[in-house]
């Protein structure tokens, strides 16, 4: 059986967003253990949606459809950034610095992909 990493080894943004989603799932599981369900649920939805939208963009019907789906992924990344910043500001929440660093990278790469696609 082929793995996600094997299938998409040449697609940096898909790999980064997939690995990020895995870490978000693990982080939100910790939050749920501490009964922090509301933020865990919001973060889980937005953090895993980034990669799902990027994956969906790979099968877009046109250049404008691709850009639209990538912009949705960026919006989800922005929302995820918000929840991660909030977690860092709240008492008794695990640190999110590593996740923030990764979402910043995803935002930069996604933004570059969109701007390059618009030019091309």
Short mmCIF file of N, CA and C in Angstrom, two decimals:
data_model
loop_
_atom_site.label_atom_id
_atom_site.label_comp_id
_atom_site.label_asym_id
_atom_site.label_seq_id
_atom_site.Cartn_x
_atom_site.Cartn_y
_atom_site.Cartn_z
N UNK A 1 0.85 -1.19 0.00
CA UNK A 1 0.00 0.00 0.00
C UNK A 1 0.89 1.25 0.00
N UNK A 2 0.58 2.16 -0.87
CA UNK A 2 1.38 3.39 -0.99
C UNK A 2 0.95 4.39 0.10
N UNK A 3 1.91 5.12 0.62
CA UNK A 3 1.61 6.12 1.65
C UNK A 3 1.45 7.50 1.02
N UNK A 4 0.88 8.41 1.78
CA UNK A 4 0.72 9.79 1.34
C UNK A 4 2.08 10.38 0.97
N UNK A 5 3.08 10.14 1.85
CA UNK A 5 4.42 10.69 1.62
C UNK A 5 5.04 10.15 0.33
N UNK A 6 4.80 8.88 0.03
CA UNK A 6 5.33 8.30 -1.20
C UNK A 6 4.62 8.88 -2.44
N UNK A 7 3.32 8.98 -2.35
CA UNK A 7 2.55 9.44 -3.51
C UNK A 7 2.83 10.90 -3.84
N UNK A 8 3.04 11.73 -2.82
CA UNK A 8 3.18 13.17 -3.04
C UNK A 8 4.56 13.70 -2.68
N UNK A 9 5.58 12.84 -2.80
CA UNK A 9 6.93 13.21 -2.39
C UNK A 9 7.49 14.42 -3.14
N UNK A 10 6.96 14.73 -4.30
CA UNK A 10 7.45 15.87 -5.09
C UNK A 10 6.58 17.12 -4.93
N UNK A 11 5.64 17.08 -4.00
CA UNK A 11 4.74 18.21 -3.80
C UNK A 11 4.91 18.75 -2.38
N UNK A 12 5.80 19.73 -2.24
CA UNK A 12 6.18 20.26 -0.93
C UNK A 12 4.99 20.74 -0.11
N UNK A 13 4.08 21.50 -0.71
CA UNK A 13 2.97 22.07 0.05
C UNK A 13 2.00 20.99 0.52
N UNK A 14 1.79 19.97 -0.30
CA UNK A 14 0.93 18.87 0.14
C UNK A 14 1.56 18.13 1.31
N UNK A 15 2.86 17.87 1.22
CA UNK A 15 3.55 17.17 2.31
C UNK A 15 3.54 17.99 3.59
N UNK A 16 3.86 19.27 3.48
CA UNK A 16 3.89 20.14 4.67
C UNK A 16 2.51 20.25 5.31
N UNK A 17 1.48 20.41 4.50
CA UNK A 17 0.14 20.57 5.06
C UNK A 17 -0.37 19.25 5.67
N UNK A 18 0.04 18.13 5.10
CA UNK A 18 -0.35 16.82 5.64
C UNK A 18 0.34 16.59 6.99
N UNK A 19 1.64 16.84 7.04
CA UNK A 19 2.38 16.67 8.30
C UNK A 19 1.85 17.63 9.37
N UNK A 20 1.51 18.85 8.95
CA UNK A 20 0.94 19.82 9.87
C UNK A 20 -0.39 19.31 10.42
N UNK A 21 -1.24 18.77 9.56
CA UNK A 21 -2.53 18.24 9.99
C UNK A 21 -2.35 17.14 11.03
N UNK A 22 -1.37 16.27 10.81
CA UNK A 22 -1.11 15.21 11.79
C UNK A 22 -0.74 15.81 13.15
N UNK A 23 0.09 16.85 13.15
CA UNK A 23 0.49 17.48 14.41
C UNK A 23 -0.68 18.20 15.08
N UNK A 24 -1.54 18.79 14.27
CA UNK A 24 -2.74 19.45 14.82
C UNK A 24 -3.64 18.42 15.50
N UNK A 25 -3.81 17.27 14.88
CA UNK A 25 -4.62 16.20 15.48
C UNK A 25 -4.02 15.81 16.83
N UNK A 26 -2.72 15.63 16.88
CA UNK A 26 -2.07 15.25 18.14
C UNK A 26 -2.21 16.34 19.20
N UNK A 27 -2.04 17.59 18.80
CA UNK A 27 -2.16 18.71 19.73
C UNK A 27 -3.60 18.80 20.27
N UNK A 28 -4.58 18.67 19.38
CA UNK A 28 -5.97 18.79 19.82
C UNK A 28 -6.37 17.61 20.70
N UNK A 29 -5.77 16.46 20.48
CA UNK A 29 -6.03 15.32 21.37
C UNK A 29 -5.57 15.64 22.79
N UNK A 30 -4.43 16.33 22.91
CA UNK A 30 -3.97 16.77 24.24
C UNK A 30 -4.96 17.75 24.86
N UNK A 31 -5.47 18.67 24.04
CA UNK A 31 -6.45 19.63 24.56
C UNK A 31 -7.71 18.91 25.05
N UNK A 32 -8.14 17.92 24.29
CA UNK A 32 -9.34 17.18 24.68
C UNK A 32 -9.12 16.40 25.98
N UNK A 33 -7.90 15.88 26.17
CA UNK A 33 -7.58 15.20 27.43
C UNK A 33 -7.75 16.15 28.62
N UNK A 34 -7.46 17.43 28.38
CA UNK A 34 -7.60 18.46 29.42
C UNK A 34 -8.99 19.11 29.41
N UNK A 35 -9.90 18.52 28.64
CA UNK A 35 -11.29 18.98 28.56
C UNK A 35 -11.42 20.40 27.99
N UNK A 36 -10.56 20.72 27.07
CA UNK A 36 -10.60 22.01 26.38
C UNK A 36 -11.20 21.78 24.99
N UNK A 37 -12.45 21.36 25.00
CA UNK A 37 -13.11 20.86 23.79
C UNK A 37 -13.41 21.93 22.74
N UNK A 38 -13.82 23.11 23.17
CA UNK A 38 -14.26 24.12 22.20
C UNK A 38 -13.11 24.54 21.29
N UNK A 39 -11.99 24.93 21.87
CA UNK A 39 -10.85 25.35 21.06
C UNK A 39 -10.27 24.15 20.32
N UNK A 40 -10.24 22.99 20.96
CA UNK A 40 -9.74 21.79 20.28
C UNK A 40 -10.53 21.53 19.00
N UNK A 41 -11.84 21.66 19.08
CA UNK A 41 -12.69 21.40 17.92
C UNK A 41 -12.45 22.42 16.81
N UNK A 42 -12.38 23.70 17.17
CA UNK A 42 -12.14 24.75 16.17
C UNK A 42 -10.79 24.57 15.50
N UNK A 43 -9.77 24.31 16.30
CA UNK A 43 -8.41 24.14 15.78
C UNK A 43 -8.31 22.89 14.91
N UNK A 44 -8.96 21.83 15.33
CA UNK A 44 -8.94 20.59 14.55
C UNK A 44 -9.55 20.82 13.17
N UNK A 45 -10.68 21.50 13.13
CA UNK A 45 -11.36 21.75 11.85
C UNK A 45 -10.51 22.61 10.92
N UNK A 46 -10.03 23.74 11.42
CA UNK A 46 -9.28 24.64 10.54
C UNK A 46 -7.90 24.07 10.19
N UNK A 47 -7.24 23.46 11.15
CA UNK A 47 -5.88 22.95 10.93
C UNK A 47 -5.80 21.79 9.95
N UNK A 48 -6.83 20.95 9.93
CA UNK A 48 -6.83 19.83 9.00
C UNK A 48 -7.43 20.23 7.65
N UNK A 49 -8.22 21.28 7.65
CA UNK A 49 -8.84 21.75 6.41
C UNK A 49 -7.83 22.36 5.45
N UNK A 50 -6.72 22.86 5.97
CA UNK A 50 -5.70 23.47 5.11
C UNK A 50 -5.25 22.46 4.06
N UNK A 51 -4.78 21.33 4.52
CA UNK A 51 -4.28 20.29 3.60
C UNK A 51 -5.36 19.72 2.71
N UNK A 52 -6.58 19.59 3.26
CA UNK A 52 -7.68 19.05 2.46
C UNK A 52 -7.99 19.98 1.28
N UNK A 53 -7.95 21.28 1.52
CA UNK A 53 -8.21 22.23 0.43
C UNK A 53 -7.06 22.27 -0.57
N UNK A 54 -5.84 22.16 -0.08
CA UNK A 54 -4.69 22.11 -0.99
C UNK A 54 -4.76 20.86 -1.86
N UNK A 55 -5.14 19.75 -1.25
CA UNK A 55 -5.30 18.50 -2.00
C UNK A 55 -6.40 18.64 -3.04
N UNK A 56 -7.50 19.25 -2.65
CA UNK A 56 -8.60 19.45 -3.59
C UNK A 56 -8.17 20.34 -4.75
N UNK A 57 -7.32 21.32 -4.49
CA UNK A 57 -6.85 22.22 -5.55
C UNK A 57 -6.06 21.47 -6.62
N UNK A 58 -5.46 20.35 -6.26
CA UNK A 58 -4.67 19.59 -7.22
C UNK A 58 -5.53 19.07 -8.37
N UNK A 59 -6.82 18.95 -8.14
CA UNK A 59 -7.73 18.45 -9.17
C UNK A 59 -8.71 19.53 -9.62
N UNK A 60 -8.26 20.76 -9.58
CA UNK A 60 -9.13 21.87 -9.95
C UNK A 60 -9.46 21.81 -11.44
N UNK A 61 -10.56 22.47 -11.79
CA UNK A 61 -11.05 22.44 -13.16
C UNK A 61 -10.43 23.52 -14.04
N UNK A 62 -9.84 24.54 -13.42
CA UNK A 62 -9.24 25.64 -14.17
C UNK A 62 -8.23 26.35 -13.28
N UNK A 63 -7.49 27.26 -13.88
CA UNK A 63 -6.53 28.05 -13.12
C UNK A 63 -7.24 28.87 -12.04
N UNK A 64 -8.35 29.48 -12.39
CA UNK A 64 -9.08 30.29 -11.40
C UNK A 64 -9.65 29.41 -10.29
N UNK A 65 -10.08 28.20 -10.61
CA UNK A 65 -10.56 27.26 -9.60
C UNK A 65 -9.43 26.86 -8.66
N UNK A 66 -8.25 26.62 -9.23
CA UNK A 66 -7.06 26.28 -8.43
C UNK A 66 -6.74 27.42 -7.46
N UNK A 67 -6.71 28.64 -7.96
CA UNK A 67 -6.41 29.81 -7.12
C UNK A 67 -7.46 29.95 -6.02
N UNK A 68 -8.71 29.76 -6.37
CA UNK A 68 -9.80 29.86 -5.40
C UNK A 68 -9.62 28.85 -4.26
N UNK A 69 -9.32 27.61 -4.61
CA UNK A 69 -9.14 26.56 -3.59
C UNK A 69 -7.91 26.84 -2.73
N UNK A 70 -6.86 27.35 -3.33
CA UNK A 70 -5.66 27.69 -2.56
C UNK A 70 -5.93 28.87 -1.63
N UNK A 71 -6.76 29.80 -2.08
CA UNK A 71 -7.14 30.92 -1.21
C UNK A 71 -7.97 30.44 -0.02
N UNK A 72 -8.81 29.46 -0.24
CA UNK A 72 -9.56 28.87 0.87
C UNK A 72 -8.59 28.23 1.86
N UNK A 73 -7.60 27.53 1.34
CA UNK A 73 -6.58 26.94 2.22
C UNK A 73 -5.87 28.02 3.03
N UNK A 74 -5.57 29.15 2.40
CA UNK A 74 -4.93 30.26 3.13
C UNK A 74 -5.84 30.81 4.21
N UNK A 75 -7.12 30.92 3.93
CA UNK A 75 -8.07 31.39 4.95
C UNK A 75 -8.10 30.44 6.14
N UNK A 76 -8.07 29.15 5.86
CA UNK A 76 -8.05 28.16 6.94
C UNK A 76 -6.75 28.25 7.74
N UNK A 77 -5.65 28.51 7.04
CA UNK A 77 -4.36 28.67 7.72
C UNK A 77 -4.38 29.92 8.60
N UNK A 78 -4.99 31.00 8.10
CA UNK A 78 -5.12 32.22 8.91
C UNK A 78 -5.96 31.96 10.16
N UNK A 79 -7.05 31.24 10.00
CA UNK A 79 -7.88 30.91 11.16
C UNK A 79 -7.11 30.04 12.15
N UNK A 80 -6.37 29.08 11.63
CA UNK A 80 -5.56 28.21 12.48
C UNK A 80 -4.54 29.02 13.26
N UNK A 81 -3.91 29.97 12.58
CA UNK A 81 -2.95 30.85 13.24
C UNK A 81 -3.62 31.57 14.42
N UNK A 82 -4.83 32.05 14.22
CA UNK A 82 -5.58 32.72 15.29
C UNK A 82 -5.73 31.81 16.51
N UNK A 83 -6.20 30.57 16.28
CA UNK A 83 -6.41 29.65 17.39
C UNK A 83 -5.10 29.31 18.09
N UNK A 84 -4.02 29.18 17.33
CA UNK A 84 -2.72 28.88 17.94
C UNK A 84 -2.22 30.04 18.78
N UNK A 85 -2.37 31.27 18.26
CA UNK A 85 -2.00 32.45 19.06
C UNK A 85 -2.82 32.49 20.34
N UNK A 86 -4.10 32.20 20.23
CA UNK A 86 -4.98 32.22 21.41
C UNK A 86 -4.52 31.19 22.44
N UNK A 87 -4.20 30.00 21.99
CA UNK A 87 -3.71 28.96 22.91
C UNK A 87 -2.46 29.41 23.65
N UNK A 88 -1.58 30.12 22.94
CA UNK A 88 -0.36 30.60 23.59
C UNK A 88 -0.64 31.65 24.65
N UNK A 89 -1.75 32.36 24.51
CA UNK A 89 -2.09 33.42 25.46
C UNK A 89 -2.88 32.92 26.66
N UNK A 90 -3.41 31.73 26.58
CA UNK A 90 -4.23 31.19 27.66
C UNK A 90 -3.40 30.37 28.64
N UNK A 91 -3.78 30.43 29.89
CA UNK A 91 -3.10 29.63 30.91
C UNK A 91 -3.44 28.15 30.72
N UNK A 92 -2.49 27.31 31.06
CA UNK A 92 -2.67 25.86 31.07
C UNK A 92 -2.95 25.25 29.69
N UNK A 93 -2.44 25.90 28.65
CA UNK A 93 -2.52 25.34 27.30
C UNK A 93 -1.11 25.01 26.85
N UNK A 94 -0.94 23.87 26.17
CA UNK A 94 0.40 23.52 25.68
C UNK A 94 0.90 24.58 24.68
N UNK A 95 2.19 24.77 24.67
CA UNK A 95 2.82 25.76 23.78
C UNK A 95 2.59 25.38 22.32
N UNK A 96 2.41 26.41 21.50
CA UNK A 96 2.13 26.17 20.08
C UNK A 96 3.21 26.73 19.16
N UNK A 97 4.37 27.08 19.69
CA UNK A 97 5.41 27.72 18.86
C UNK A 97 5.78 26.89 17.63
N UNK A 98 5.93 25.59 17.78
CA UNK A 98 6.29 24.75 16.64
C UNK A 98 5.18 24.76 15.58
N UNK A 99 3.94 24.64 16.04
CA UNK A 99 2.82 24.67 15.10
C UNK A 99 2.71 26.03 14.42
N UNK A 100 2.93 27.10 15.17
CA UNK A 100 2.89 28.44 14.57
C UNK A 100 3.96 28.59 13.49
N UNK A 101 5.15 28.11 13.77
CA UNK A 101 6.22 28.19 12.79
C UNK A 101 5.84 27.45 11.51
N UNK A 102 5.22 26.29 11.66
CA UNK A 102 4.83 25.50 10.50
C UNK A 102 3.70 26.16 9.73
N UNK A 103 2.73 26.75 10.43
CA UNK A 103 1.63 27.40 9.71
C UNK A 103 2.13 28.66 9.00
N UNK A 104 3.13 29.35 9.58
CA UNK A 104 3.73 30.50 8.89
C UNK A 104 4.36 30.04 7.57
N UNK A 105 5.08 28.92 7.61
CA UNK A 105 5.70 28.38 6.39
C UNK A 105 4.64 28.03 5.35
N UNK A 106 3.58 27.39 5.79
CA UNK A 106 2.49 27.01 4.88
C UNK A 106 1.87 28.25 4.26
N UNK A 107 1.66 29.29 5.06
CA UNK A 107 1.11 30.54 4.53
C UNK A 107 2.03 31.16 3.49
N UNK A 108 3.32 31.19 3.75
CA UNK A 108 4.28 31.76 2.80
C UNK A 108 4.28 30.99 1.49
N UNK A 109 4.35 29.68 1.59
CA UNK A 109 4.40 28.84 0.39
C UNK A 109 3.10 28.96 -0.41
N UNK A 110 1.99 28.92 0.28
CA UNK A 110 0.70 29.01 -0.39
C UNK A 110 0.54 30.37 -1.08
N UNK A 111 0.95 31.42 -0.40
CA UNK A 111 0.89 32.75 -0.99
C UNK A 111 1.74 32.83 -2.25
N UNK A 112 2.93 32.24 -2.20
CA UNK A 112 3.82 32.23 -3.36
C UNK A 112 3.21 31.43 -4.52
N UNK A 113 2.59 30.31 -4.19
CA UNK A 113 1.95 29.49 -5.23
C UNK A 113 0.84 30.29 -5.91
N UNK A 114 0.05 30.98 -5.11
CA UNK A 114 -1.06 31.77 -5.68
C UNK A 114 -0.53 32.88 -6.57
N UNK A 115 0.47 33.63 -6.07
CA UNK A 115 0.99 34.75 -6.87
C UNK A 115 1.67 34.25 -8.15
N UNK A 116 2.38 33.15 -8.09
CA UNK A 116 3.02 32.58 -9.27
C UNK A 116 1.98 32.09 -10.28
N UNK A 117 0.93 31.48 -9.78
CA UNK A 117 -0.13 30.96 -10.65
C UNK A 117 -0.84 32.13 -11.35
N UNK A 118 -1.07 33.22 -10.63
CA UNK A 118 -1.72 34.39 -11.24
C UNK A 118 -0.89 34.97 -12.37
N UNK A 119 0.44 34.96 -12.22
CA UNK A 119 1.33 35.50 -13.24
C UNK A 119 1.41 34.62 -14.47
N UNK A 120 1.31 33.31 -14.25
CA UNK A 120 1.53 32.34 -15.33
C UNK A 120 0.42 32.13 -16.27
#
